[in-house]
Amino acid sequence: MPNVESITRGLNREQRDAIAHTEGPLLVLAGAGSGKTRMLTHRIAYLIGSGRARPREILAVTFTNKAAREMRERVHALLDADARGAQVATFHSTCMRILRREIAQLGYEPGFAIYDQADSLALVKRVLRALGAGVRAWPPRGVRARIDRLKNRGILPDDLVGGDDEDTQRFAEIYQRYQTELRRSNALDFGDLLVLTVRLFETRPEVLDSYQRRWRYVLVDEYQDTNPVQYRLLRLLVAAHQNLCVVGDEDQSIYAFREADIRNILDFEKDFPGANVVRLEQNYRSTQPILDAASAVVAHNLERKGKRLFTERDGGELVRMYEASDERDEASFVVSELLSWRDRGVRLADSAVFYRTHAQSRPFEEELLKYNLPYAVVGGTRFYDRKEVKDALCYLRAIRNPHDSESLLRIVNEPARGIGRTTIERVLACANERGVSIWSALGIALEEKRLGGAAFKRVSAFVELMEGFRAEAPGDSIGQLLARLLNATGYVAALEKEATVEAEARLDNLNELLSAVEEFERVNAPGVEEQENGDEPRDLLDLYLEQVTLLSEADTLDPSDDRLVLMTAHVAKGLEFPNVFVVGLEEGIFPHFASLDDPSAVEEERRLCYVAMTRARDRLVLCRAETRRLHGSLRYNQPSRFLSEIPGELASGDRPGDGGYAVGGERFPAEPSAGVRIDFSHAQWSPDDLPPFQAGQRVEHPIFGPGSVVEVAGSGSDAKLRIRFDRAGMKTIKLRYAELDLLN
């Protein structure tokens, strides 16, 4: 085992102070890029290396799988095998493991399914239909978000107090039915993982006592992002020993919409009297001009403890500012910069574009496609959310837990096997009548002969198919099981028969899923992680389904891909890039219009801007547009107040037509490599000039490039075309504005 001196070597004085304070509550205020992950991992190694704790007595929680994985790898590198047994995981993964062992005490089965957001939304829609709640009065996404917010505050249906008005009573009915259906399916959503763990600890003191004695040291990353239910969980776990070390930065609290409470970090010393406080202010990421500019912005907030970030890096370019005429000029400028940097050997993957909302990505995507530059939109459709991938995973989930009603409803007629809506409605009615899951209702409907002859045969065949796979599943590898499933169900055959561009792409995605499963099996030995933590080993299918369900948006980024990354500033948290563009810095855009009448919301927007700025290591470029077409309307926006909060000596400004701009001390003409500018403002063709189009034709678009026409809807200049572009994917374009060339 390495000695203590080797563990603390290379740390600055404040980091060493934080590591050495092992007993009692500790608040580490860690500024952006100040080495908090290094401090946390070295603290874990110090606790073990100094003999103060055995590995299994340590719990370290964070918010993303990426951060947890990085922490585990660093601890293992410091201590080799001596770190095995320390629990380093996300809040959700930690609670999931607790519930796998203990949830029977709450009346659930240990093999529960975990519903992601799509599953949860599908269940909300089913509940609303069953209760006759109209979607106009009760938009499903709004209902799901309201339920999620309540769970983040630790509130279940039985906790709803008061509210005699009709809206409150109706929502309570919907929420109660939602929880009832989850329980029938032996399923939990993300919020349940946390709130049920808290309920378990609050109602089973002997269970809480066992975990308090097990985890004698609790460490929490990104404490400023904790919500009320996470706060309650932590207070329960450390009540007996108070050995709680939290690391966070109030200036990076940006998740109030998820019920994150900045008061958790601001009031830490009040909540834990006698707490020690250490500030980490030395930044190891950014240049001083970037740090000074970001600090100048966030200094305008009132809700903060305050810190001064500094770096030992020499020099650094001033923060660049660019004022575009509109959103297309903004995108053209960004891509021009990227092209000039690429000519100097800068990889596209070394740059990122951050915006406030996903709707702002379109002009950047169009401009990047024009120059055939690869990019990734983080926060678009995840690989695991694509229809065919989700279908395949739902087959696996239904085999593992047949009472998972949402998975079963998704696959019962996918691919089409003649089990129609009428049959499904009868089965749903049976499930509601008997208070059972869909799987149980299928059995009842068959046993009691509630289905007609043809429906009876089709449902019987489906049930027999699933039961056969359930019996054989334990002996198969996941990859073998999935491959046999896709063939036996006819899923692959249906796509091959379709023989379209979309079907080929979906088959490619299924092959990629099989590759991902095989890779997972190669690097994960059955039960190893559980054995390290003293738990009962579980099979790989359970572990795989949990992993893909708990993945976050940023977890899927592959740093080896040389492509530009586009993402919202919220998703960017925890990441860093040599070059960062923050775009759309206008009043009503960033800060968002919904925050403008609420001073505390404006402060959160300012913190979000601070987070975006401090992701940059070497270059930071801030952009705004004089006019912007967004959500179908043209806006004339004032510059964001955040731009005016940056001292003039820290920034250099560029304006269209000012004769050029600087990169690395060199001067270049304005708008280099401008290329062909496409005018989208009016029709380029008259109706008489429009050529006929039909499905199967190859066409070329000036922005999206070549593609194949999939469908033509309507006629004449009002016709709409669905086109699968080779690079840009599926697009629907009105023919009047399409400017298409026929290639065949």
XYZ file of C-alpha atoms in Angstrom:
744
model
C 0.000 0.000 0.000
C 1.380 3.484 -0.853
C 2.305 5.699 2.069
C 0.435 8.855 3.008
C 3.136 11.143 1.647
C 2.862 9.634 -1.821
C -0.921 10.101 -1.741
C -0.707 13.823 -0.928
C 2.264 14.551 -3.208
C 1.491 17.123 -5.901
C -1.520 18.632 -4.140
C -1.704 22.295 -3.226
C -2.032 23.413 0.391
C -5.819 23.788 0.343
C -6.310 20.362 -1.241
C -4.091 18.801 1.444
C -6.092 20.596 4.167
C -9.323 19.156 2.758
C -7.871 15.647 2.644
C -6.448 15.750 6.167
C -9.746 16.817 7.812
C -11.237 13.343 8.161
C -13.579 13.592 11.174
C -16.754 15.643 11.282
C -18.489 17.758 8.631
C -16.407 19.433 5.924
C -17.480 21.901 3.232
C -15.075 22.280 0.313
C -15.939 25.297 -1.827
C -14.330 24.279 -5.117
C -14.221 26.864 -7.870
C -14.492 25.805 -11.505
C -11.472 23.787 -12.640
C -9.908 23.780 -9.167
C -9.150 20.044 -9.017
C -12.115 18.907 -6.925
C -12.160 15.418 -8.468
C -8.453 15.086 -7.701
C -9.093 16.177 -4.123
C -12.002 13.753 -3.680
C -10.148 10.750 -5.067
C -7.030 11.524 -3.024
C -9.224 11.921 0.068
C -10.648 8.430 -0.476
C -7.120 7.071 -0.948
C -5.972 8.933 2.176
C -8.780 7.477 4.306
C -7.821 3.975 3.196
C -4.053 4.450 3.076
C -3.900 6.007 6.541
C -5.905 3.145 8.027
C -8.814 5.363 9.083
C -11.301 3.402 6.989
C -11.672 0.150 5.188
C -12.733 0.540 1.537
C -16.280 -0.768 2.149
C -16.808 1.918 4.828
C -16.627 4.686 2.216
C -19.503 6.019 0.124
C -18.816 8.659 -2.531
C -21.753 9.942 -4.579
C -21.902 12.201 -7.590
C -24.366 13.048 -10.354
C -23.094 11.425 -13.564
C -21.807 7.990 -14.479
C -18.887 9.679 -16.224
C -17.764 11.428 -13.017
C -18.247 8.261 -10.932
C -16.255 6.173 -13.422
C -13.418 8.708 -13.471
C -13.286 8.786 -9.664
C -13.207 4.986 -9.415
C -10.395 4.763 -11.956
C -8.308 7.378 -10.154
C -8.762 5.736 -6.756
C -7.773 2.341 -8.148
C -4.694 3.911 -9.762
C -3.660 5.401 -6.407
C -4.217 2.268 -4.329
C -4.299 -0.594 -6.857
C -6.573 -3.385 -5.538
C -6.731 -1.829 -2.064
C -9.648 0.385 -3.129
C -12.000 -2.491 -3.929
C -15.198 -2.262 -1.952
C -15.446 1.525 -1.814
C -18.808 2.564 -3.230
C -18.260 5.328 -5.799
C -21.437 5.862 -7.806
C -24.246 8.246 -8.690
C -27.119 8.949 -6.304
C -29.446 6.874 -8.458
C -27.071 3.912 -8.771
C -26.420 3.930 -5.035
C -30.128 3.929 -4.219
C -30.798 1.286 -6.851
C -28.315 -1.062 -5.159
C -29.834 -0.420 -1.738
C -33.318 -1.140 -3.042
C -32.233 -4.318 -4.841
C -31.345 -5.668 -1.397
C -34.055 -4.092 0.745
C -37.110 -3.230 -1.361
C -39.056 -6.324 -0.295
C -39.615 -4.472 2.985
C -41.640 -1.918 0.998
C -43.724 -4.569 -0.748
C -41.886 -4.696 -4.086
C -40.013 -7.564 -5.734
C -36.208 -7.189 -5.973
C -36.281 -7.693 -9.756
C -38.035 -4.368 -10.366
C -37.726 -2.576 -13.700
C -36.437 0.994 -13.916
C -38.487 3.294 -16.130
C -36.645 6.013 -18.005
C -38.305 9.267 -19.072
C -39.865 7.749 -22.201
C -41.335 4.839 -20.235
C -42.634 7.210 -17.587
C -44.256 9.445 -20.213
C -45.919 6.429 -21.872
C -47.335 5.384 -18.497
C -48.647 8.911 -17.823
C -50.452 8.844 -21.179
C -51.998 5.465 -20.365
C -53.150 6.714 -16.960
C -54.686 9.853 -18.452
C -56.604 7.763 -21.002
C -57.836 5.398 -18.300
C -59.075 8.295 -16.157
C -60.590 10.181 -19.083
C -58.347 13.201 -18.473
C -58.076 15.268 -21.650
C -54.608 16.110 -22.924
C -55.528 19.783 -23.355
C -56.241 20.160 -19.658
C -53.547 17.660 -18.655
C -50.605 17.725 -21.111
C -48.735 14.431 -20.502
C -45.269 15.983 -20.436
C -46.429 18.585 -17.950
C -47.992 15.931 -15.730
C -44.822 13.823 -15.828
C -42.682 16.874 -14.983
C -44.994 17.771 -12.078
C -44.724 14.237 -10.681
C -40.942 14.334 -11.052
C -40.716 17.658 -9.210
C -42.764 16.281 -6.331
C -40.567 13.207 -6.049
C -37.451 15.391 -6.052
C -38.991 17.036 -3.004
C -39.710 13.623 -1.474
C -43.495 13.855 -1.904
C -45.566 10.777 -2.802
C -49.356 10.821 -3.405
C -50.179 10.063 0.232
C -48.190 13.160 1.261
C -50.266 15.598 -0.762
C -51.937 17.820 1.797
C -54.905 20.168 1.401
C -56.031 21.474 -1.931
C -59.783 21.441 -2.119
C -59.785 22.861 -5.628
C -60.691 20.560 -8.509
C -57.267 20.793 -10.172
C -55.389 19.635 -7.071
C -57.791 16.779 -6.419
C -57.661 15.636 -10.030
C -53.861 15.719 -10.064
C -53.734 13.739 -6.812
C -55.937 11.102 -8.475
C -53.638 10.982 -11.529
C -50.503 10.778 -9.373
C -51.993 8.000 -7.223
C -53.017 5.998 -10.300
C -49.545 6.489 -11.802
C -47.928 5.046 -8.666
C -50.436 2.193 -8.579
C -49.605 1.234 -12.162
C -45.871 1.392 -11.408
C -46.367 -0.964 -8.498
C -48.459 -3.390 -10.580
C -45.614 -3.450 -13.096
C -43.043 -3.938 -10.324
C -41.311 -0.859 -11.722
C -39.747 2.314 -10.354
C -39.063 5.577 -12.152
C -35.941 7.647 -11.488
C -37.639 9.645 -8.738
C -38.724 6.471 -6.933
C -35.132 5.295 -6.613
C -34.433 8.236 -4.307
C -37.733 8.795 -2.536
C -38.301 5.110 -1.754
C -34.802 4.797 -0.325
C -35.548 7.721 1.987
C -38.888 6.104 2.947
C -37.090 2.848 3.629
C -34.630 4.542 5.986
C -37.321 6.614 7.704
C -39.650 3.662 8.321
C -37.082 0.902 8.945
C -34.605 2.273 11.515
C -32.808 -1.058 11.730
C -32.052 -0.866 7.976
C -30.832 2.712 8.310
C -28.626 1.708 11.228
C -26.943 -0.989 9.153
C -26.008 1.503 6.417
C -24.871 4.140 8.912
C -22.506 1.577 10.418
C -21.371 0.395 7.003
C -20.641 3.808 5.454
C -18.709 5.649 8.146
C -17.404 8.243 5.666
C -19.691 9.877 3.106
C -18.379 12.143 0.342
C -20.611 14.137 -2.004
C -19.583 15.775 -5.273
C -21.495 18.731 -6.782
C -23.330 19.358 -3.512
C -24.846 22.566 -4.865
C -26.988 20.410 -7.191
C -28.651 18.355 -4.452
C -32.420 18.506 -4.164
C -34.565 18.089 -1.014
C -34.860 14.300 -1.220
C -31.090 13.892 -1.726
C -30.502 16.244 1.187
C -32.774 14.126 3.408
C -30.981 10.961 2.302
C -27.579 12.373 3.232
C -28.789 13.696 6.592
C -30.110 10.222 7.426
C -26.917 8.422 6.405
C -24.560 10.629 8.453
C -26.797 11.309 11.485
C -24.834 8.902 13.697
C -21.264 10.007 12.865
C -21.447 13.361 10.971
C -18.504 12.340 8.777
C -19.842 14.152 5.734
C -17.535 15.817 3.218
C -19.350 17.843 0.560
C -17.669 19.486 -2.405
C -19.422 22.095 -4.469
C -19.591 25.591 -5.876
C -22.619 27.777 -5.269
C -21.683 29.672 -8.444
C -22.439 26.517 -10.454
C -25.912 25.780 -9.060
C -27.980 25.609 -12.262
C -30.655 22.966 -11.750
C -33.495 24.689 -9.885
C -35.877 23.290 -12.521
C -34.986 19.851 -11.116
C -35.652 21.142 -7.597
C -31.932 21.572 -6.801
C -31.745 23.895 -3.788
C -28.809 26.316 -3.573
C -29.615 26.778 0.125
C -28.202 23.292 0.772
C -24.673 24.572 0.172
C -25.218 28.129 1.397
C -26.621 26.871 4.727
C -24.224 23.950 5.228
C -22.537 25.527 8.259
C -25.943 26.133 9.844
C -27.103 22.575 9.131
C -23.845 21.074 10.421
C -22.559 23.263 13.280
C -18.793 23.224 13.688
C -18.208 22.344 10.046
C -14.773 23.068 8.653
C -14.655 25.118 5.423
C -11.889 24.943 2.796
C -11.783 27.026 -0.388
C -10.166 25.682 -3.568
C -9.459 28.746 -5.703
C -6.476 27.729 -7.829
C -7.749 26.875 -11.302
C -5.969 24.222 -13.383
C -8.059 24.591 -16.538
C -8.479 28.073 -17.947
C -6.374 31.115 -18.714
C -6.569 34.117 -16.398
C -8.518 36.324 -18.860
C -11.227 33.643 -19.084
C -11.345 33.266 -15.299
C -11.473 37.011 -14.717
C -14.253 37.496 -17.276
C -16.374 34.653 -15.845
C -15.758 35.822 -12.270
C -16.758 39.370 -13.199
C -20.100 38.092 -14.489
C -21.001 35.885 -11.516
C -19.853 38.543 -9.024
C -23.119 40.369 -9.793
C -25.042 37.641 -7.928
C -26.059 38.150 -4.302
C -26.600 34.485 -3.347
C -22.985 33.369 -3.097
C -20.176 32.882 -0.616
C -17.551 34.321 -2.934
C -14.132 33.206 -4.137
C -11.337 34.454 -6.363
C -10.100 32.073 -9.026
C -6.486 32.290 -10.142
C -4.162 30.242 -12.306
C -0.423 29.849 -12.640
C -0.751 29.610 -16.436
C 0.949 32.459 -18.252
C -0.747 34.626 -20.858
C -3.923 33.762 -22.671
C -6.035 35.452 -25.334
C -8.661 37.998 -24.409
C -12.266 36.827 -24.494
C -13.570 37.325 -28.025
C -16.950 38.937 -28.733
C -18.794 38.795 -32.033
C -21.952 40.658 -32.968
C -23.741 38.957 -35.869
C -26.460 40.425 -38.030
C -28.690 37.343 -37.530
C -28.538 33.682 -36.499
C -27.193 32.566 -39.897
C -24.390 35.116 -39.737
C -23.647 33.881 -36.219
C -23.386 30.285 -37.475
C -21.299 31.345 -40.477
C -18.848 33.140 -38.201
C -18.471 30.131 -35.891
C -17.874 27.712 -38.779
C -15.411 30.142 -40.389
C -13.445 30.194 -37.141
C -13.465 26.408 -36.993
C -12.212 26.148 -40.566
C -9.352 28.576 -39.918
C -8.400 26.711 -36.726
C -8.536 23.384 -38.544
C -6.078 24.748 -41.108
C -3.717 25.301 -38.160
C -4.076 21.713 -36.978
C -6.846 22.192 -34.371
C -9.193 19.192 -34.166
C -12.925 19.794 -34.405
C -13.347 17.774 -31.200
C -11.327 20.435 -29.378
C -14.179 22.907 -29.823
C -17.764 23.110 -28.597
C -20.757 25.373 -29.191
C -23.021 26.054 -26.192
C -26.488 27.563 -26.500
C -29.356 28.149 -24.094
C -32.010 26.020 -25.840
C -31.945 23.124 -28.299
C -33.897 25.165 -30.870
C -30.760 27.236 -31.516
C -28.823 24.318 -33.033
C -30.475 24.371 -36.480
C -28.469 27.147 -38.215
C -25.222 25.661 -36.910
C -26.143 22.228 -38.227
C -26.997 23.671 -41.645
C -23.736 25.592 -41.846
C -21.687 22.576 -40.758
C -23.411 20.388 -43.354
C -22.590 22.956 -46.025
C -18.879 22.338 -45.398
C -19.316 18.613 -44.663
C -17.950 19.090 -41.134
C -18.825 16.248 -38.723
C -20.681 17.199 -35.551
C -22.652 15.699 -32.677
C -25.707 17.264 -31.064
C -25.673 16.177 -27.434
C -29.204 16.056 -26.125
C -30.766 14.991 -29.415
C -32.196 11.505 -29.778
C -29.969 9.187 -27.782
C -28.905 5.932 -29.399
C -30.797 4.030 -26.697
C -33.941 6.087 -27.350
C -34.155 5.183 -31.060
C -37.259 3.159 -31.774
C -35.680 -0.102 -32.859
C -33.110 -0.014 -30.035
C -35.803 0.756 -27.484
C -37.949 -2.087 -28.874
C -35.075 -4.559 -28.529
C -34.335 -3.449 -24.981
C -38.021 -3.742 -24.058
C -37.967 -7.381 -25.184
C -35.027 -7.973 -22.837
C -36.758 -6.087 -20.023
C -39.981 -8.067 -20.461
C -38.027 -11.315 -20.301
C -36.354 -10.226 -17.084
C -39.567 -8.797 -15.566
C -42.758 -9.856 -17.429
C -44.846 -7.552 -15.214
C -43.110 -4.509 -16.783
C -46.323 -3.324 -18.432
C -44.879 -0.460 -20.500
C -42.288 -2.747 -22.104
C -44.942 -5.387 -22.747
C -47.362 -2.907 -24.346
C -44.571 -1.644 -26.573
C -43.605 -5.067 -27.948
C -46.882 -7.026 -27.904
C -47.508 -6.066 -31.542
C -43.993 -5.037 -32.587
C -43.354 -6.244 -35.209
C -46.973 -6.504 -36.301
C -48.416 -9.903 -35.311
C -52.124 -9.106 -35.564
C -52.708 -8.152 -31.925
C -54.736 -5.020 -32.553
C -55.987 -2.132 -30.465
C -59.282 -3.835 -29.625
C -57.495 -6.857 -28.170
C -55.144 -4.662 -26.163
C -58.070 -2.615 -24.805
C -59.738 -5.818 -23.605
C -56.543 -6.900 -21.856
C -56.169 -3.428 -20.279
C -59.760 -3.598 -19.048
C -59.047 -6.985 -17.500
C -55.917 -5.614 -15.799
C -57.879 -2.692 -14.330
C -60.750 -4.923 -13.270
C -58.498 -7.387 -11.451
C -55.858 -4.866 -10.317
C -53.014 -6.807 -11.944
C -50.221 -6.254 -14.448
C -50.699 -6.550 -18.220
C -48.807 -9.858 -18.232
C -51.131 -11.327 -15.607
C -54.126 -9.967 -17.514
C -52.948 -11.732 -20.686
C -52.965 -15.017 -18.778
C -56.426 -14.337 -17.337
C -57.814 -13.366 -20.747
C -56.544 -16.625 -22.240
C -57.661 -18.791 -19.326
C -61.141 -17.274 -19.231
C -61.390 -17.194 -23.040
C -62.143 -13.463 -23.166
C -60.628 -13.152 -26.655
C -62.009 -14.152 -30.040
C -60.586 -17.075 -31.985
C -57.985 -15.235 -34.077
C -56.948 -12.935 -31.211
C -56.753 -15.922 -28.852
C -54.303 -17.717 -31.169
C -52.112 -14.647 -31.666
C -51.953 -13.757 -27.975
C -51.284 -17.405 -27.089
C -48.389 -17.499 -29.563
C -46.922 -14.297 -28.103
C -47.197 -15.547 -24.506
C -45.660 -18.887 -25.477
C -42.808 -17.079 -27.248
C -42.027 -14.928 -24.209
C -42.300 -17.808 -21.748
C -39.916 -19.833 -23.880
C -37.331 -17.079 -23.846
C -37.793 -16.535 -20.119
C -37.049 -20.209 -19.496
C -33.944 -20.171 -21.684
C -32.586 -16.707 -20.798
C -30.421 -17.650 -17.791
C -28.279 -19.944 -19.935
C -27.599 -17.455 -22.736
C -25.183 -14.609 -23.014
C -26.997 -11.298 -23.520
C -25.728 -11.054 -27.089
C -26.914 -14.550 -27.987
C -30.261 -13.949 -26.310
C -30.798 -10.657 -28.131
C -29.805 -12.075 -31.530
C -32.206 -15.009 -31.128
C -34.969 -12.670 -29.943
C -34.669 -10.379 -32.948
C -34.871 -13.337 -35.296
C -37.547 -15.380 -33.509
C -39.889 -12.385 -33.136
C -39.569 -11.558 -36.832
C -38.198 -8.102 -36.072
C -35.185 -8.414 -38.385
C -37.223 -10.123 -41.111
C -39.798 -7.294 -41.065
C -37.110 -4.655 -41.558
C -35.405 -6.661 -44.302
C -38.743 -7.051 -46.082
C -39.375 -3.303 -45.853
C -36.169 -2.720 -47.871
C -36.085 1.083 -47.434
C -33.284 3.454 -46.507
C -34.856 3.887 -43.064
C -35.088 0.130 -42.550
C -31.415 -0.278 -43.458
C -30.475 2.408 -40.942
C -32.566 0.681 -38.267
C -30.875 -2.655 -38.992
C -27.515 -0.909 -38.646
C -28.607 0.401 -35.251
C -29.595 -3.094 -34.128
C -26.209 -4.431 -35.206
C -24.589 -1.602 -33.257
C -26.663 -2.586 -30.225
C -25.441 -6.179 -30.532
C -21.853 -4.877 -30.678
C -22.450 -2.745 -27.573
C -23.866 -5.745 -25.703
C -20.903 -7.921 -26.673
C -18.488 -5.199 -25.549
C -20.310 -4.930 -22.219
C -20.005 -8.684 -21.704
C -16.304 -8.612 -22.534
C -15.419 -5.998 -19.913
C -17.810 -7.055 -17.139
C -17.373 -10.288 -15.261
C -20.620 -11.551 -13.694
C -21.078 -10.356 -10.143
C -17.612 -8.848 -9.716
C -18.815 -5.414 -8.623
C -21.308 -6.867 -6.153
C -18.712 -9.226 -4.691
C -16.325 -6.299 -4.186
C -19.028 -4.525 -2.176
C -19.987 -7.611 -0.179
C -23.314 -8.032 -1.988
C -24.902 -11.025 -3.634
C -23.717 -11.344 -7.263
C -26.268 -10.554 -9.979
C -26.305 -11.597 -13.608
C -25.097 -9.446 -16.466
C -28.531 -8.867 -18.001
C -29.685 -7.040 -14.858
C -26.518 -4.956 -14.811
C -26.706 -4.128 -18.516
C -30.340 -3.007 -18.406
C -29.577 -0.789 -15.419
C -26.538 0.730 -17.111
C -28.338 1.772 -20.295
C -31.310 3.134 -18.320
C -29.168 5.300 -16.011
C -26.943 6.746 -18.746
C -26.999 10.561 -18.939
C -26.650 12.649 -22.089
C -22.981 13.498 -21.582
C -22.044 9.899 -20.689
C -22.231 8.883 -24.353
C -19.665 11.392 -25.635
C -16.711 9.686 -27.320
C -13.596 11.903 -27.112
C -11.896 9.900 -29.883
C -14.456 11.127 -32.461
C -13.140 14.219 -34.245
C -16.381 16.121 -34.494
C -17.689 19.420 -33.206
C -19.959 19.146 -30.192
C -23.184 21.172 -29.990
C -25.041 21.227 -26.673
C -26.986 23.326 -24.231
C -25.071 25.056 -21.448
C -26.834 22.802 -18.916
C -25.464 19.650 -20.540
C -21.977 21.187 -20.719
C -21.613 21.139 -16.946
C -18.723 18.896 -15.925
C -17.078 19.033 -19.366
C -14.205 21.115 -20.721
C -12.846 21.999 -24.153
C -9.842 23.987 -25.417
C -12.159 26.246 -27.441
C -15.702 27.265 -26.510
C -18.313 29.347 -28.323
C -21.215 30.610 -26.211
C -23.871 31.812 -28.655
C -27.217 33.587 -28.476
C -26.151 35.997 -25.722
C -29.202 38.229 -25.945
C -31.866 39.345 -23.502
C -34.721 36.869 -23.690
C -32.461 34.135 -25.052
C -29.627 34.025 -22.507
C -30.861 35.036 -19.931
C -34.011 33.168 -20.887
C -37.200 35.223 -21.154
C -38.902 33.076 -18.485
C -36.409 34.326 -15.892
C -36.553 38.064 -16.552
C -39.211 38.894 -13.933
C -37.607 36.833 -11.162
C -34.320 38.087 -9.619
C -33.418 34.632 -8.261
C -34.031 33.091 -11.686
C -31.810 35.718 -13.317
C -29.111 34.793 -10.806
C -29.387 31.164 -11.905
C -29.119 32.238 -15.552
C -25.975 34.167 -14.601
C -24.558 31.068 -12.915
C -25.345 29.111 -16.077
C -23.403 31.666 -18.126
C -20.517 31.336 -15.653
C -20.573 27.546 -16.083
C -20.523 27.874 -19.883
C -17.621 30.339 -19.834
C -15.489 28.285 -17.446
C -15.665 25.180 -19.671
C -13.078 26.895 -21.938
C -9.394 26.183 -21.456
C -7.688 28.364 -24.073
C -10.187 30.323 -26.170
C -13.596 31.710 -25.282
C -15.797 33.359 -27.914
C -19.101 35.029 -26.973
C -21.631 35.680 -29.746
C -24.894 37.559 -30.120
C -27.151 38.435 -33.049
C -28.931 41.714 -33.726
C -31.946 39.830 -35.079
C -32.903 36.198 -34.618
C -35.665 34.077 -36.100
C -36.667 31.580 -33.439
C -39.866 29.564 -33.009
C -41.240 31.094 -36.205
C -40.900 34.763 -35.248
C -38.275 37.446 -35.887
C -36.825 39.000 -32.750
C -34.814 42.179 -32.290
C -32.970 41.456 -29.069
C -30.841 43.626 -26.843
C -27.374 42.296 -25.956
C -27.352 40.036 -22.904
C -26.657 41.872 -19.656
C -23.921 39.316 -19.049
C -21.851 40.804 -21.880
C -21.913 44.248 -20.290
C -20.742 42.734 -16.993
C -17.373 41.776 -18.514
C -14.786 44.563 -18.077
C -13.658 46.057 -21.372
C -9.995 45.289 -20.766
C -10.756 41.541 -20.741
C -12.474 41.371 -24.144
C -11.811 42.084 -27.789
C -14.794 42.843 -30.007
C -15.548 41.945 -33.608
C -18.297 43.399 -35.752
C -19.406 42.508 -39.298
C -17.568 44.661 -41.788
C -14.977 46.028 -39.359
C -12.140 44.875 -41.563
C -11.264 41.611 -39.910
C -10.570 39.806 -36.690
C -7.631 38.344 -34.789
C -6.674 34.731 -34.149
C -3.516 34.053 -32.199
C -2.121 37.485 -32.947
C -2.699 37.229 -36.717
C -5.167 39.413 -38.615
C -7.645 37.928 -41.099
C -10.293 39.398 -43.412
C -13.835 39.567 -42.158
C -15.970 36.471 -42.812
C -13.268 34.227 -44.364
C -14.320 31.203 -46.361
C -17.815 32.636 -46.530
C -18.753 30.376 -49.448
C -22.228 30.527 -50.945
C -24.811 32.259 -48.732
C -28.258 30.722 -49.144
C -31.230 33.059 -48.942
C -34.095 31.335 -47.119
C -36.301 34.425 -46.936
C -38.375 33.858 -50.068
C -39.261 31.205 -52.615
C -36.450 30.587 -55.089
C -38.670 28.880 -57.670
C -41.996 29.882 -59.138
C -44.711 27.187 -59.112
C -44.423 26.725 -62.878
C -40.750 25.799 -62.543
C -41.314 22.998 -60.045
C -40.282 19.594 -61.423
C -42.293 16.482 -60.447
C -40.955 14.397 -57.588
C -41.751 10.878 -56.485
C -40.576 8.398 -53.873
C -37.292 6.707 -54.676
C -35.731 9.582 -56.607
C -32.262 10.811 -55.750
C -32.069 14.566 -55.161
C -29.572 17.132 -53.917
C -30.224 20.053 -51.553
C -27.854 23.073 -51.333
C -27.500 22.671 -47.559
C -28.240 19.038 -46.744
C -26.561 17.510 -49.807
C -27.690 14.336 -51.611
C -30.559 12.154 -50.427
C -33.478 9.929 -51.406
C -37.129 10.997 -51.546
C -39.146 8.819 -49.168
C -42.612 10.338 -49.473
C -44.433 13.116 -51.344
C -47.455 14.677 -49.616
C -49.696 17.183 -51.395
C -49.256 18.609 -54.883
C -47.813 21.598 -56.718
C -45.854 24.225 -54.818
C -47.573 23.251 -51.550
C -46.224 19.708 -51.700
C -44.032 18.491 -48.858
C -41.219 16.013 -49.315
C -39.834 13.609 -46.743
C -36.212 13.030 -47.706
C -33.578 10.789 -46.157
C -30.352 12.762 -46.658
C -27.087 10.845 -46.689
C -25.489 13.141 -44.106
C -28.337 14.992 -42.429
C -30.823 12.153 -41.926
C -34.588 12.508 -42.353
C -35.979 15.979 -43.162
C -39.436 17.227 -44.195
C -39.186 20.133 -46.650
C -41.822 22.213 -48.385
C -41.207 21.941 -52.116
C -41.658 25.672 -52.709
C -38.507 26.385 -50.705
C -36.551 23.209 -51.332
C -34.220 24.222 -54.233
C -33.730 20.567 -55.065
C -31.841 19.190 -58.043
C -32.867 15.831 -59.481
C -29.963 13.390 -59.634
C -31.811 10.592 -61.462
